[in-house]
PDB file of C-alpha atoms in Angstrom:
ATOM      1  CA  UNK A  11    -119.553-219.714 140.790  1.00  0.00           C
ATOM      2  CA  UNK A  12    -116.943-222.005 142.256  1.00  0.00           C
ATOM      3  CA  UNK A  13    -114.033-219.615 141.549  1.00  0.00           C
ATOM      4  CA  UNK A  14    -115.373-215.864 141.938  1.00  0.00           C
ATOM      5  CA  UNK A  15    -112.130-214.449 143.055  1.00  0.00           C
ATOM      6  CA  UNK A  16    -110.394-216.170 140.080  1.00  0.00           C
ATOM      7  CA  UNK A  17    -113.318-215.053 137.601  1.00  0.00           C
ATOM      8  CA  UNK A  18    -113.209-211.637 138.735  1.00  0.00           C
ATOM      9  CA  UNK A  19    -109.661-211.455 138.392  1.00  0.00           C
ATOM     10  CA  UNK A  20    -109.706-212.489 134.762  1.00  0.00           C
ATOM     11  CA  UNK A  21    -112.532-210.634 133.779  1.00  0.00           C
ATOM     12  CA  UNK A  22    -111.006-207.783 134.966  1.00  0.00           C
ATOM     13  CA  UNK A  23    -107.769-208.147 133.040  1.00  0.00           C
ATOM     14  CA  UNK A  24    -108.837-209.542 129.697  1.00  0.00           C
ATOM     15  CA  UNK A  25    -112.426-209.194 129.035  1.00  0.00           C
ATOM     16  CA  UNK A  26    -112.952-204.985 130.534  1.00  0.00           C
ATOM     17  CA  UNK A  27    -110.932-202.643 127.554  1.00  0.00           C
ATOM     18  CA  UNK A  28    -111.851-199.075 128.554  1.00  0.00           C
ATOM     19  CA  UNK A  29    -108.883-197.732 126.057  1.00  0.00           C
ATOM     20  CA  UNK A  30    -110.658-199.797 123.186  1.00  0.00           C
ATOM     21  CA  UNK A  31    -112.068-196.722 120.949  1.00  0.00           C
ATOM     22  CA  UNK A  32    -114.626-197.485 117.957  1.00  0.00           C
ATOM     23  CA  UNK A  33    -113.130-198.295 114.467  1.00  0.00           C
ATOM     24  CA  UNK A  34    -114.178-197.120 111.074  1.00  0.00           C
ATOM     25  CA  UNK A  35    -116.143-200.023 110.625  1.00  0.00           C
ATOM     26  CA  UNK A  36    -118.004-199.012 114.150  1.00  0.00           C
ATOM     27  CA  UNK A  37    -118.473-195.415 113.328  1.00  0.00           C
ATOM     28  CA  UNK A  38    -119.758-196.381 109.139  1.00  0.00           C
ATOM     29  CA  UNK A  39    -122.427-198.635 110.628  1.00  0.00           C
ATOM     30  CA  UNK A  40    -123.662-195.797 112.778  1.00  0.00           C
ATOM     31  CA  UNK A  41    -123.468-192.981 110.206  1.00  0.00           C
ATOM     32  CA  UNK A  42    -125.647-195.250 107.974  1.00  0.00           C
ATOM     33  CA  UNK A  43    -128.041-195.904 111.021  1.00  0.00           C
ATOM     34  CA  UNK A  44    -128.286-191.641 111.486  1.00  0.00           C
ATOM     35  CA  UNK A  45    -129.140-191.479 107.713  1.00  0.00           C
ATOM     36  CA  UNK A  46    -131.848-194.175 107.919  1.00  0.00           C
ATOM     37  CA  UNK A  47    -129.895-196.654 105.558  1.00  0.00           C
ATOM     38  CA  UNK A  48    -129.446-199.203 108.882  1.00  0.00           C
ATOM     39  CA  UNK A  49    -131.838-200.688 110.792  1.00  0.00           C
ATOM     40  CA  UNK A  50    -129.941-202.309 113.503  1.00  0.00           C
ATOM     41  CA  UNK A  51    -126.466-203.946 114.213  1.00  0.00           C
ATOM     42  CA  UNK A  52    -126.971-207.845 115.467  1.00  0.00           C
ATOM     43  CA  UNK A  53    -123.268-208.581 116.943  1.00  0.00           C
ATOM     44  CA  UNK A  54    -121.628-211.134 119.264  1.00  0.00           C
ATOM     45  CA  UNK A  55    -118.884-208.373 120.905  1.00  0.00           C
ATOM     46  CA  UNK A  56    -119.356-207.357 124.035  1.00  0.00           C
ATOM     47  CA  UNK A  57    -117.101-204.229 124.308  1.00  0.00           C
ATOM     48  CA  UNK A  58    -119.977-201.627 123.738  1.00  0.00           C
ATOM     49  CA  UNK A  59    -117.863-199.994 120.488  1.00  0.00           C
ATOM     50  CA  UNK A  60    -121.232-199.852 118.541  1.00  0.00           C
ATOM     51  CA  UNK A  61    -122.773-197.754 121.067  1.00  0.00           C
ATOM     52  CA  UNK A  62    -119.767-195.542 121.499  1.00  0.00           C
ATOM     53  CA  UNK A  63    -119.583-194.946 117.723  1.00  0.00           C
ATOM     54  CA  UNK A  64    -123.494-193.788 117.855  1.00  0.00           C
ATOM     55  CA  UNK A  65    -125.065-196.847 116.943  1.00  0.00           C
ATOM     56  CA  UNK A  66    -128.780-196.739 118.901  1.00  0.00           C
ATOM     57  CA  UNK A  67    -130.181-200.049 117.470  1.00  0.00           C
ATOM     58  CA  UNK A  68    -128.129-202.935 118.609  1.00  0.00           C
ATOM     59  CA  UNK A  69    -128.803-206.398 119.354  1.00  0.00           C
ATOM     60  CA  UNK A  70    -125.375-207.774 121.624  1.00  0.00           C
ATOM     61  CA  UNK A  71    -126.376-211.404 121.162  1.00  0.00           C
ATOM     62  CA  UNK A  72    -123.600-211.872 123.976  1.00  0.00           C
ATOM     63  CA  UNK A  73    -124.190-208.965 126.481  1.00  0.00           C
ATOM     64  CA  UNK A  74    -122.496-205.976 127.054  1.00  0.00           C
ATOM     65  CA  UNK A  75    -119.410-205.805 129.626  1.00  0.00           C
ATOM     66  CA  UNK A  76    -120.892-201.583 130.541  1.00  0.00           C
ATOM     67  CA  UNK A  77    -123.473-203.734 132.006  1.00  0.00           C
ATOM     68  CA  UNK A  78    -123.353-205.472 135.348  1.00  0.00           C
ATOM     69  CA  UNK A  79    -126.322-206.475 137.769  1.00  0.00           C
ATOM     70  CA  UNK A  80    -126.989-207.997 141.403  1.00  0.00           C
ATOM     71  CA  UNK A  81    -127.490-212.136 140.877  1.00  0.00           C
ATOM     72  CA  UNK A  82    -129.909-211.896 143.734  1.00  0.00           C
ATOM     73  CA  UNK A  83    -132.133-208.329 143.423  1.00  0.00           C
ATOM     74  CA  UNK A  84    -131.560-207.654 139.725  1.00  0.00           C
ATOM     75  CA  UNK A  85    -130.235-203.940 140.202  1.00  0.00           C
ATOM     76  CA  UNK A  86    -128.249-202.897 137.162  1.00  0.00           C
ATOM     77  CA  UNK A  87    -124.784-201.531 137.579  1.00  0.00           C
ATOM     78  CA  UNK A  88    -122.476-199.791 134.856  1.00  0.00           C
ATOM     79  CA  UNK A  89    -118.985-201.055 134.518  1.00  0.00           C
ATOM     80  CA  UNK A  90    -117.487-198.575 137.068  1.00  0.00           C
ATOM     81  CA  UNK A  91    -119.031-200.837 139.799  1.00  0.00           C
ATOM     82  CA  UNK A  92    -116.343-203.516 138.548  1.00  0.00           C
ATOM     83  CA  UNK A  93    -113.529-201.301 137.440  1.00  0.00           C
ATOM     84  CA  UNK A  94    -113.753-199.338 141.037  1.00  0.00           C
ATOM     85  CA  UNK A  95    -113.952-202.531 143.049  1.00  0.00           C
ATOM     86  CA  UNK A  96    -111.485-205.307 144.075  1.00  0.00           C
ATOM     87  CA  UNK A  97    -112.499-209.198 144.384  1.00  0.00           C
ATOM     88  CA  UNK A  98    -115.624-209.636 144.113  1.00  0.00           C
ATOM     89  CA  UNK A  99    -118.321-206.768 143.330  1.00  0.00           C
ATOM     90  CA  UNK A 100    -121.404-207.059 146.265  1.00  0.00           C
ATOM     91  CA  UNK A 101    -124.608-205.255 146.011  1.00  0.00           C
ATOM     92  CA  UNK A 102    -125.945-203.750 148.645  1.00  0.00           C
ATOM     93  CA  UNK A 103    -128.506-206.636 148.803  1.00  0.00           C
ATOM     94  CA  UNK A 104    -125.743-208.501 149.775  1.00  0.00           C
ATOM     95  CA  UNK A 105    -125.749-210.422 146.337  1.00  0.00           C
ATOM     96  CA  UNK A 106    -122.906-210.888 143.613  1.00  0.00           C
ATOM     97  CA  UNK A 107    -122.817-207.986 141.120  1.00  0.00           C
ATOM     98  CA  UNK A 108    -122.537-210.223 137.540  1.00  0.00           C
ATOM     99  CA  UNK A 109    -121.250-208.798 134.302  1.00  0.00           C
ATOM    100  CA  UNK A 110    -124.468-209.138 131.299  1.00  0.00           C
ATOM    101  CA  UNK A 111    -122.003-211.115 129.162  1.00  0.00           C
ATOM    102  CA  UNK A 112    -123.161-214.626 128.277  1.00  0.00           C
ATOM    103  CA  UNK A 113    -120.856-217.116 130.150  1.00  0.00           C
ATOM    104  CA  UNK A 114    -119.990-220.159 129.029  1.00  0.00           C
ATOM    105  CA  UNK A 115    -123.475-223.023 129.519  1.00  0.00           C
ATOM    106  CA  UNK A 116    -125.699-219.323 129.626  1.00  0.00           C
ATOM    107  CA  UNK A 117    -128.358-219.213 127.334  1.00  0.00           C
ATOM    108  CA  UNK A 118    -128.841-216.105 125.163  1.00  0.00           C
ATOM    109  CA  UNK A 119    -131.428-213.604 126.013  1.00  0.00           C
ATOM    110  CA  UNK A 120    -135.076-213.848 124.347  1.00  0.00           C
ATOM    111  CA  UNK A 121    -135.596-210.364 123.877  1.00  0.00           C
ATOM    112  CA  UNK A 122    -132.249-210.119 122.183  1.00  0.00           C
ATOM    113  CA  UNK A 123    -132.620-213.354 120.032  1.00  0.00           C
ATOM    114  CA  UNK A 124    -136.175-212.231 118.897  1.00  0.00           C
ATOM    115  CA  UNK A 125    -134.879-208.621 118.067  1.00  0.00           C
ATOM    116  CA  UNK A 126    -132.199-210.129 116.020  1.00  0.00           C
ATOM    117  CA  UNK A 127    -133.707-212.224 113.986  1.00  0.00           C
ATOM    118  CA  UNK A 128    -136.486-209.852 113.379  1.00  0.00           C
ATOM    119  CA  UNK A 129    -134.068-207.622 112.291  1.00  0.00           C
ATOM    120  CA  UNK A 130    -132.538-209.739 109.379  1.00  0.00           C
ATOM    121  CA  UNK A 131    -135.597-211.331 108.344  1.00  0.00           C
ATOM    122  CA  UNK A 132    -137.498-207.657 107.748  1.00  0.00           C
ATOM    123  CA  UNK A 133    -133.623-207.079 105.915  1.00  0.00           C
ATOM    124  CA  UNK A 134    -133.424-205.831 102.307  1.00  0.00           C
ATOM    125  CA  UNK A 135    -129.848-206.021 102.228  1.00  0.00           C
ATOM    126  CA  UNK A 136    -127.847-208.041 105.045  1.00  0.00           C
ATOM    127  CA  UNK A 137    -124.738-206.949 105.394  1.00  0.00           C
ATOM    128  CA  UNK A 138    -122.468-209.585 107.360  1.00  0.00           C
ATOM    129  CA  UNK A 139    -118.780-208.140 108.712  1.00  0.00           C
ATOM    130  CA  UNK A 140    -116.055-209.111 110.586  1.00  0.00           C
ATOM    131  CA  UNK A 141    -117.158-213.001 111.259  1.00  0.00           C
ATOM    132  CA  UNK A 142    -116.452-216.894 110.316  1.00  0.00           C
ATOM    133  CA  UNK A 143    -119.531-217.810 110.728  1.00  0.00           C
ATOM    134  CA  UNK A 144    -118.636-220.267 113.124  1.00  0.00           C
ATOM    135  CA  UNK A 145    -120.325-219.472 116.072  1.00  0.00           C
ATOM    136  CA  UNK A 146    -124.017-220.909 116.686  1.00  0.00           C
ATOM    137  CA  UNK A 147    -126.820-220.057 117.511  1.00  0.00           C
ATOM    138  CA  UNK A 148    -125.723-216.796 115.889  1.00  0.00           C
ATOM    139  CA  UNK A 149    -124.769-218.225 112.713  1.00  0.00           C
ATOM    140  CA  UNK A 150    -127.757-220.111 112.020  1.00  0.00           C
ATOM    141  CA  UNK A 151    -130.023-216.512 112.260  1.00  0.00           C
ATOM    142  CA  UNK A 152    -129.008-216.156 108.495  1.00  0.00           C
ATOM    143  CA  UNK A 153    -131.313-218.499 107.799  1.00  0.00           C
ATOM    144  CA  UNK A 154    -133.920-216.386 108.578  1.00  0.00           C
ATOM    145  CA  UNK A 155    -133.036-213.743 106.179  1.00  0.00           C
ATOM    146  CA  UNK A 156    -135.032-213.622 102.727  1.00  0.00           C
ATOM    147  CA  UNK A 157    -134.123-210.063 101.272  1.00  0.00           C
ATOM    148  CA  UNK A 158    -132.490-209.508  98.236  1.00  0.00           C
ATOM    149  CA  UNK A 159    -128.563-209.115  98.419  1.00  0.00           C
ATOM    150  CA  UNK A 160    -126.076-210.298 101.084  1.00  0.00           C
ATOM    151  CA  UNK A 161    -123.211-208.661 101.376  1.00  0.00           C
ATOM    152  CA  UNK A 162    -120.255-210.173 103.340  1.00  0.00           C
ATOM    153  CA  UNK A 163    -117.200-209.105 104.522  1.00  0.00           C
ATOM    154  CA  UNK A 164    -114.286-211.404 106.326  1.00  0.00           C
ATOM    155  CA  UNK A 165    -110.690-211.386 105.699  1.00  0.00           C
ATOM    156  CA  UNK A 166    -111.345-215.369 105.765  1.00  0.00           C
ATOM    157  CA  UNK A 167    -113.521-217.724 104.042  1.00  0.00           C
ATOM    158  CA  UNK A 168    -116.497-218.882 105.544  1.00  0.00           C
ATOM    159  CA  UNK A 169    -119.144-221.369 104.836  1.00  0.00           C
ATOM    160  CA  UNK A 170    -121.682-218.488 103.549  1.00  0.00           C
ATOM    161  CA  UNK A 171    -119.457-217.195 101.095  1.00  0.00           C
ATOM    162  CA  UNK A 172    -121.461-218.925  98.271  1.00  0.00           C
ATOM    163  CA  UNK A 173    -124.623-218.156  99.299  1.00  0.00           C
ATOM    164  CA  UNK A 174    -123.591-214.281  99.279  1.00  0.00           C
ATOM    165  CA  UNK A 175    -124.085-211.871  96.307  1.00  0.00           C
ATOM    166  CA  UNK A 176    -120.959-210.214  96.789  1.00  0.00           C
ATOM    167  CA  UNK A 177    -117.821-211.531  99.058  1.00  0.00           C
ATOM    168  CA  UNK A 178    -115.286-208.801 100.090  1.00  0.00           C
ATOM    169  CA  UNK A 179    -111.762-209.769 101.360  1.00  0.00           C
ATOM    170  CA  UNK A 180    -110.633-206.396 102.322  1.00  0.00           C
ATOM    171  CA  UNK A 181    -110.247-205.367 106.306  1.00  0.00           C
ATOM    172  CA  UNK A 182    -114.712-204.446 107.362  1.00  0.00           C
ATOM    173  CA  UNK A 183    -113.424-200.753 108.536  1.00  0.00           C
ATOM    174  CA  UNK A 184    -111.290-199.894 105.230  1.00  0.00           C
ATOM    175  CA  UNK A 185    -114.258-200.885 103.662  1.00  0.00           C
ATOM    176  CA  UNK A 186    -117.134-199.224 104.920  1.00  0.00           C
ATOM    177  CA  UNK A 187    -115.253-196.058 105.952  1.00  0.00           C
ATOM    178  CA  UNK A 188    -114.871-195.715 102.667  1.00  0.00           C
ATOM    179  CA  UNK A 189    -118.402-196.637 101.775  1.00  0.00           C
ATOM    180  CA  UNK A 190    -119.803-193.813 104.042  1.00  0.00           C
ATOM    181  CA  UNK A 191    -116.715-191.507 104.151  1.00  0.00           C
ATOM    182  CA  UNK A 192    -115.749-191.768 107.282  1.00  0.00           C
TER     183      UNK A 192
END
């Protein structure tokens, strides 16, 4: 708020990736949604891959850059309303037009919190990709989850790997594309 022009700027250059198409990993998660094997995808990106592969059921713990609304009448915008614009984005309200990412000091959404953990504690199999594990309150929603297996998969260790039934180095889109063939 005490920089817009400088904000803008930056979110412009490095956090907006138009080019950025879904991976295998993106496209396996929502083939096994379409045949009923997935329930929902709980993530902390904010590039809106999930939803371009076909995924329907996700829970963006952090937002979604394709989203944008007024700060001061709560119209929603789509991402063209940044990408179109230079400086800062107005409304017609007058207000500033915000990207639905969670900024640093934001909380995270309620709705999206209580999906999310909903959706790994109802979890028969949790299948955790791509993540350290590092990153709270997200990483503490595992304790919620009391199904039978845990599957994760990080090129890295991370503190979970002993509480998992099966830890997979290998790169999350090698493996699941070949999972679901895609």
């Amino acid at each position: 708020m005490t920089r817009p022009s400088d904000f803008y700027d930056f979110y412009r250059d490095k956090m907006i990736c138009l080019d950025a198409k879904p991976n295998k990993a993106h496209l396996a998660l929502a083939k096994l949604e379409q045949q009923g094997k997935l329930k929902a995808v709980v993530t902390q990106n904010i590039d809106g891959l999930h939803q371009a592969a076909g995924s329907r059921k996700v829970y963006e713990l952090h937002g979604s850059v394709m989203r944008n609304y007024c700060m001061k009448c709560h119209k929603f915008y789509d991402i063209s309303i940044i990408t179109d614009t230079a400086g800062i984005p107005k409304c017609k309200c007058g207000g500033i037009i915000k990207p639905d990412v969670v900024l640093y000091e934001e909380g995270l959404d309620d709705k999206t919190v209580t999906g999310a953990v909903k959706a790994i504690a109802k979890a028969e199999v949790l299948i955790i990709g791509g993540t350290s594990l590092n990153v709270y309150p997200a990483a503490g929603f595992l304790n919620y989850f009391s199904g039978r297996k845990i599957v994760l998969l990080n090129k890295g260790e991370t503190a979970f790997d002993s509480k998992a039934d099966i830890v997979i180095r290998d790169p999350i889109g090698q493996v699941l594309g070949e999972c679901v063939g895609v």
